[in-house]
Amino acid sequence: MSRPDSIVRLIRADALTDTAPYAYAATTDGPARLVFAAGSCPLDESGATVAPGDVAAQARQCIANLVTALAAAEATLEDVVQTRVLVATTARQDLVAAWTVVHDAFGEHEVPSTLHGVTVLGYPDQLVEVEAVAALRP
């Protein structure tokens, strides 16, 4: 559920399965100021990768860092219109572990999202990265 002042509108597609834990599309009502967040990485304040080998813990740090980055742009998770979750793995259970953390962080604001298994990410021991686009009133 979005904030009453949110311009983000999530769209469900009746012709597609209703079992997906996200909206199939999103739009913004009226003019919008877009916020393009860089890929949020599982780094602590010193720049070290947290929780090597732990996909869920790294996903939690990515979300915490995303929240901080969005706040700097005066946005929240409820302003997000789309995410992309990258997981350096070939194991489906790792994808599910990362997705569960991201989905839980967004709660009822189930934005359109894409989940990717990739071969490698940029930092040593990095397993997860989360990208997001948010929309605010100008």
PDB file of C-alpha atoms in Angstrom:
ATOM      1  CA  MET A   1       0.000   0.000   0.000  1.00  0.00           C
ATOM      2  CA  SER A   2       1.399   3.384  -0.980  1.00  0.00           C
ATOM      3  CA  ARG A   3       1.489   6.567   1.066  1.00  0.00           C
ATOM      4  CA  PRO A   4      -1.527   8.805   0.375  1.00  0.00           C
ATOM      5  CA  ASP A   5       0.744  11.469  -1.188  1.00  0.00           C
ATOM      6  CA  SER A   6       2.650   8.992  -3.354  1.00  0.00           C
ATOM      7  CA  ILE A   7       2.608   9.458  -7.114  1.00  0.00           C
ATOM      8  CA  VAL A   8       3.591   5.824  -7.692  1.00  0.00           C
ATOM      9  CA  ARG A   9       0.802   3.568  -8.898  1.00  0.00           C
ATOM     10  CA  LEU A  10       1.440  -0.181  -9.083  1.00  0.00           C
ATOM     11  CA  ILE A  11      -0.362  -2.053 -11.858  1.00  0.00           C
ATOM     12  CA  ARG A  12      -1.526  -5.656 -11.654  1.00  0.00           C
ATOM     13  CA  ALA A  13      -2.230  -7.447 -14.928  1.00  0.00           C
ATOM     14  CA  ASP A  14      -5.368  -9.582 -14.725  1.00  0.00           C
ATOM     15  CA  ALA A  15      -4.269 -11.621 -17.736  1.00  0.00           C
ATOM     16  CA  LEU A  16      -1.037 -12.683 -15.952  1.00  0.00           C
ATOM     17  CA  THR A  17      -0.684 -14.965 -12.942  1.00  0.00           C
ATOM     18  CA  ASP A  18      -1.608 -13.397  -9.643  1.00  0.00           C
ATOM     19  CA  THR A  19       0.943 -15.525  -7.791  1.00  0.00           C
ATOM     20  CA  ALA A  20       3.871 -13.210  -8.578  1.00  0.00           C
ATOM     21  CA  PRO A  21       4.934 -11.286  -5.441  1.00  0.00           C
ATOM     22  CA  TYR A  22       5.193  -7.984  -7.287  1.00  0.00           C
ATOM     23  CA  ALA A  23       3.244  -5.723  -9.635  1.00  0.00           C
ATOM     24  CA  TYR A  24       3.840  -6.267 -13.321  1.00  0.00           C
ATOM     25  CA  ALA A  25       4.176  -2.573 -14.032  1.00  0.00           C
ATOM     26  CA  ALA A  26       4.237   0.793 -12.305  1.00  0.00           C
ATOM     27  CA  THR A  27       3.503   4.308 -13.385  1.00  0.00           C
ATOM     28  CA  THR A  28       3.569   7.747 -11.881  1.00  0.00           C
ATOM     29  CA  ASP A  29       0.601  10.074 -11.702  1.00  0.00           C
ATOM     30  CA  GLY A  30       1.426  13.539 -12.980  1.00  0.00           C
ATOM     31  CA  PRO A  31       4.880  15.023 -13.361  1.00  0.00           C
ATOM     32  CA  ALA A  32       7.645  13.293 -11.456  1.00  0.00           C
ATOM     33  CA  ARG A  33      11.174  13.900 -10.279  1.00  0.00           C
ATOM     34  CA  LEU A  34      12.963  10.603 -10.891  1.00  0.00           C
ATOM     35  CA  VAL A  35      15.662   9.264  -8.596  1.00  0.00           C
ATOM     36  CA  PHE A  36      18.024   6.722 -10.146  1.00  0.00           C
ATOM     37  CA  ALA A  37      19.855   4.945  -7.348  1.00  0.00           C
ATOM     38  CA  ALA A  38      23.220   3.393  -8.145  1.00  0.00           C
ATOM     39  CA  GLY A  39      23.464  -0.294  -7.438  1.00  0.00           C
ATOM     40  CA  SER A  40      23.339  -0.622  -3.668  1.00  0.00           C
ATOM     41  CA  CYS A  41      26.166  -2.869  -2.505  1.00  0.00           C
ATOM     42  CA  PRO A  42      26.669  -4.794   0.745  1.00  0.00           C
ATOM     43  CA  LEU A  43      29.339  -2.425   2.057  1.00  0.00           C
ATOM     44  CA  ASP A  44      29.756  -1.099   5.593  1.00  0.00           C
ATOM     45  CA  GLU A  45      30.794   2.450   6.514  1.00  0.00           C
ATOM     46  CA  SER A  46      34.461   1.617   5.936  1.00  0.00           C
ATOM     47  CA  GLY A  47      33.810   0.212   2.445  1.00  0.00           C
ATOM     48  CA  ALA A  48      34.294  -3.434   3.423  1.00  0.00           C
ATOM     49  CA  THR A  49      31.963  -6.109   2.069  1.00  0.00           C
ATOM     50  CA  VAL A  50      29.794  -7.427   4.906  1.00  0.00           C
ATOM     51  CA  ALA A  51      28.956 -11.086   5.559  1.00  0.00           C
ATOM     52  CA  PRO A  52      31.050 -12.881   2.904  1.00  0.00           C
ATOM     53  CA  GLY A  53      29.184 -15.992   1.781  1.00  0.00           C
ATOM     54  CA  ASP A  54      25.830 -14.946   3.316  1.00  0.00           C
ATOM     55  CA  VAL A  55      23.391 -13.887   0.590  1.00  0.00           C
ATOM     56  CA  ALA A  56      20.585 -12.867   2.961  1.00  0.00           C
ATOM     57  CA  ALA A  57      22.852 -10.756   5.184  1.00  0.00           C
ATOM     58  CA  GLN A  58      24.326  -9.037   2.138  1.00  0.00           C
ATOM     59  CA  ALA A  59      20.826  -8.349   0.787  1.00  0.00           C
ATOM     60  CA  ARG A  60      19.878  -6.748   4.126  1.00  0.00           C
ATOM     61  CA  GLN A  61      22.947  -4.477   3.937  1.00  0.00           C
ATOM     62  CA  CYS A  62      22.082  -3.575   0.331  1.00  0.00           C
ATOM     63  CA  ILE A  63      18.579  -2.564   1.422  1.00  0.00           C
ATOM     64  CA  ALA A  64      19.945  -0.537   4.364  1.00  0.00           C
ATOM     65  CA  ASN A  65      22.325   1.276   2.009  1.00  0.00           C
ATOM     66  CA  LEU A  66      19.537   1.809  -0.538  1.00  0.00           C
ATOM     67  CA  VAL A  67      17.328   3.358   2.156  1.00  0.00           C
ATOM     68  CA  THR A  68      20.193   5.717   3.051  1.00  0.00           C
ATOM     69  CA  ALA A  69      20.796   6.690  -0.578  1.00  0.00           C
ATOM     70  CA  LEU A  70      17.096   7.288  -1.195  1.00  0.00           C
ATOM     71  CA  ALA A  71      16.831   9.401   1.961  1.00  0.00           C
ATOM     72  CA  ALA A  72      19.644  11.611   0.657  1.00  0.00           C
ATOM     73  CA  ALA A  73      17.410  12.240  -2.369  1.00  0.00           C
ATOM     74  CA  GLU A  74      14.375  12.804  -0.096  1.00  0.00           C
ATOM     75  CA  ALA A  75      12.805   9.481  -1.123  1.00  0.00           C
ATOM     76  CA  THR A  76      11.767   6.276   0.635  1.00  0.00           C
ATOM     77  CA  LEU A  77      11.187   2.691  -0.427  1.00  0.00           C
ATOM     78  CA  GLU A  78       7.531   3.617  -0.987  1.00  0.00           C
ATOM     79  CA  ASP A  79       8.635   6.020  -3.739  1.00  0.00           C
ATOM     80  CA  VAL A  80      10.388   3.243  -5.673  1.00  0.00           C
ATOM     81  CA  VAL A  81       8.813   2.298  -9.001  1.00  0.00           C
ATOM     82  CA  GLN A  82      11.195  -0.492 -10.080  1.00  0.00           C
ATOM     83  CA  THR A  83      14.043  -2.624  -8.734  1.00  0.00           C
ATOM     84  CA  ARG A  84      16.646  -4.953 -10.113  1.00  0.00           C
ATOM     85  CA  VAL A  85      18.261  -7.515  -7.794  1.00  0.00           C
ATOM     86  CA  LEU A  86      21.566  -9.032  -8.877  1.00  0.00           C
ATOM     87  CA  VAL A  87      22.930 -12.158  -7.175  1.00  0.00           C
ATOM     88  CA  ALA A  88      26.290 -13.700  -8.040  1.00  0.00           C
ATOM     89  CA  THR A  89      25.174 -17.328  -8.115  1.00  0.00           C
ATOM     90  CA  THR A  90      23.891 -20.191 -10.198  1.00  0.00           C
ATOM     91  CA  ALA A  91      21.887 -21.594  -7.268  1.00  0.00           C
ATOM     92  CA  ARG A  92      18.172 -20.858  -7.236  1.00  0.00           C
ATOM     93  CA  GLN A  93      18.078 -20.960  -3.402  1.00  0.00           C
ATOM     94  CA  ASP A  94      20.503 -18.011  -3.315  1.00  0.00           C
ATOM     95  CA  LEU A  95      18.226 -16.051  -5.636  1.00  0.00           C
ATOM     96  CA  VAL A  96      15.264 -16.848  -3.398  1.00  0.00           C
ATOM     97  CA  ALA A  97      17.209 -15.854  -0.258  1.00  0.00           C
ATOM     98  CA  ALA A  98      18.083 -12.444  -1.699  1.00  0.00           C
ATOM     99  CA  TRP A  99      14.602 -11.906  -3.125  1.00  0.00           C
ATOM    100  CA  THR A 100      12.938 -12.752   0.194  1.00  0.00           C
ATOM    101  CA  VAL A 101      14.933 -10.036   1.980  1.00  0.00           C
ATOM    102  CA  VAL A 102      14.167  -7.448  -0.708  1.00  0.00           C
ATOM    103  CA  HIS A 103      10.482  -8.358  -0.911  1.00  0.00           C
ATOM    104  CA  ASP A 104      10.103  -8.232   2.884  1.00  0.00           C
ATOM    105  CA  ALA A 105      11.789  -4.813   3.027  1.00  0.00           C
ATOM    106  CA  PHE A 106       9.250  -3.387   0.579  1.00  0.00           C
ATOM    107  CA  GLY A 107       6.277  -4.934   2.382  1.00  0.00           C
ATOM    108  CA  GLU A 108       2.990  -4.287   0.597  1.00  0.00           C
ATOM    109  CA  HIS A 109       4.683  -1.902  -1.863  1.00  0.00           C
ATOM    110  CA  GLU A 110       5.395  -4.746  -4.303  1.00  0.00           C
ATOM    111  CA  VAL A 111       7.143  -2.857  -7.095  1.00  0.00           C
ATOM    112  CA  PRO A 112       7.975  -4.412 -10.448  1.00  0.00           C
ATOM    113  CA  SER A 113      11.304  -6.146 -10.049  1.00  0.00           C
ATOM    114  CA  THR A 114      13.735  -8.281 -11.951  1.00  0.00           C
ATOM    115  CA  LEU A 115      15.906 -10.898 -10.262  1.00  0.00           C
ATOM    116  CA  HIS A 116      19.147 -11.874 -12.010  1.00  0.00           C
ATOM    117  CA  GLY A 117      21.734 -14.551 -11.368  1.00  0.00           C
ATOM    118  CA  VAL A 118      25.067 -13.138 -12.552  1.00  0.00           C
ATOM    119  CA  THR A 119      28.607 -14.451 -12.693  1.00  0.00           C
ATOM    120  CA  VAL A 120      30.392 -11.782 -10.668  1.00  0.00           C
ATOM    121  CA  LEU A 121      29.836  -8.424  -8.989  1.00  0.00           C
ATOM    122  CA  GLY A 122      32.283  -5.572  -8.466  1.00  0.00           C
ATOM    123  CA  TYR A 123      33.594  -5.858  -4.894  1.00  0.00           C
ATOM    124  CA  PRO A 124      35.570  -8.709  -3.344  1.00  0.00           C
ATOM    125  CA  ASP A 125      33.190 -11.264  -1.749  1.00  0.00           C
ATOM    126  CA  GLN A 126      30.129  -9.362  -3.065  1.00  0.00           C
ATOM    127  CA  LEU A 127      27.146 -11.597  -3.778  1.00  0.00           C
ATOM    128  CA  VAL A 128      24.221  -9.125  -3.961  1.00  0.00           C
ATOM    129  CA  GLU A 129      23.448  -5.730  -5.481  1.00  0.00           C
ATOM    130  CA  VAL A 130      20.099  -3.905  -5.609  1.00  0.00           C
ATOM    131  CA  GLU A 131      19.227  -1.162  -8.112  1.00  0.00           C
ATOM    132  CA  ALA A 132      16.164   1.060  -7.835  1.00  0.00           C
ATOM    133  CA  VAL A 133      14.342   3.919  -9.543  1.00  0.00           C
ATOM    134  CA  ALA A 134      12.071   6.132  -7.449  1.00  0.00           C
ATOM    135  CA  ALA A 135       9.607   8.871  -8.376  1.00  0.00           C
ATOM    136  CA  LEU A 136       8.694  11.960  -6.359  1.00  0.00           C
ATOM    137  CA  ARG A 137       6.546  14.995  -6.899  1.00  0.00           C
ATOM    138  CA  PRO A 138       8.714  17.733  -8.477  1.00  0.00           C
TER     139      PRO A 138
END
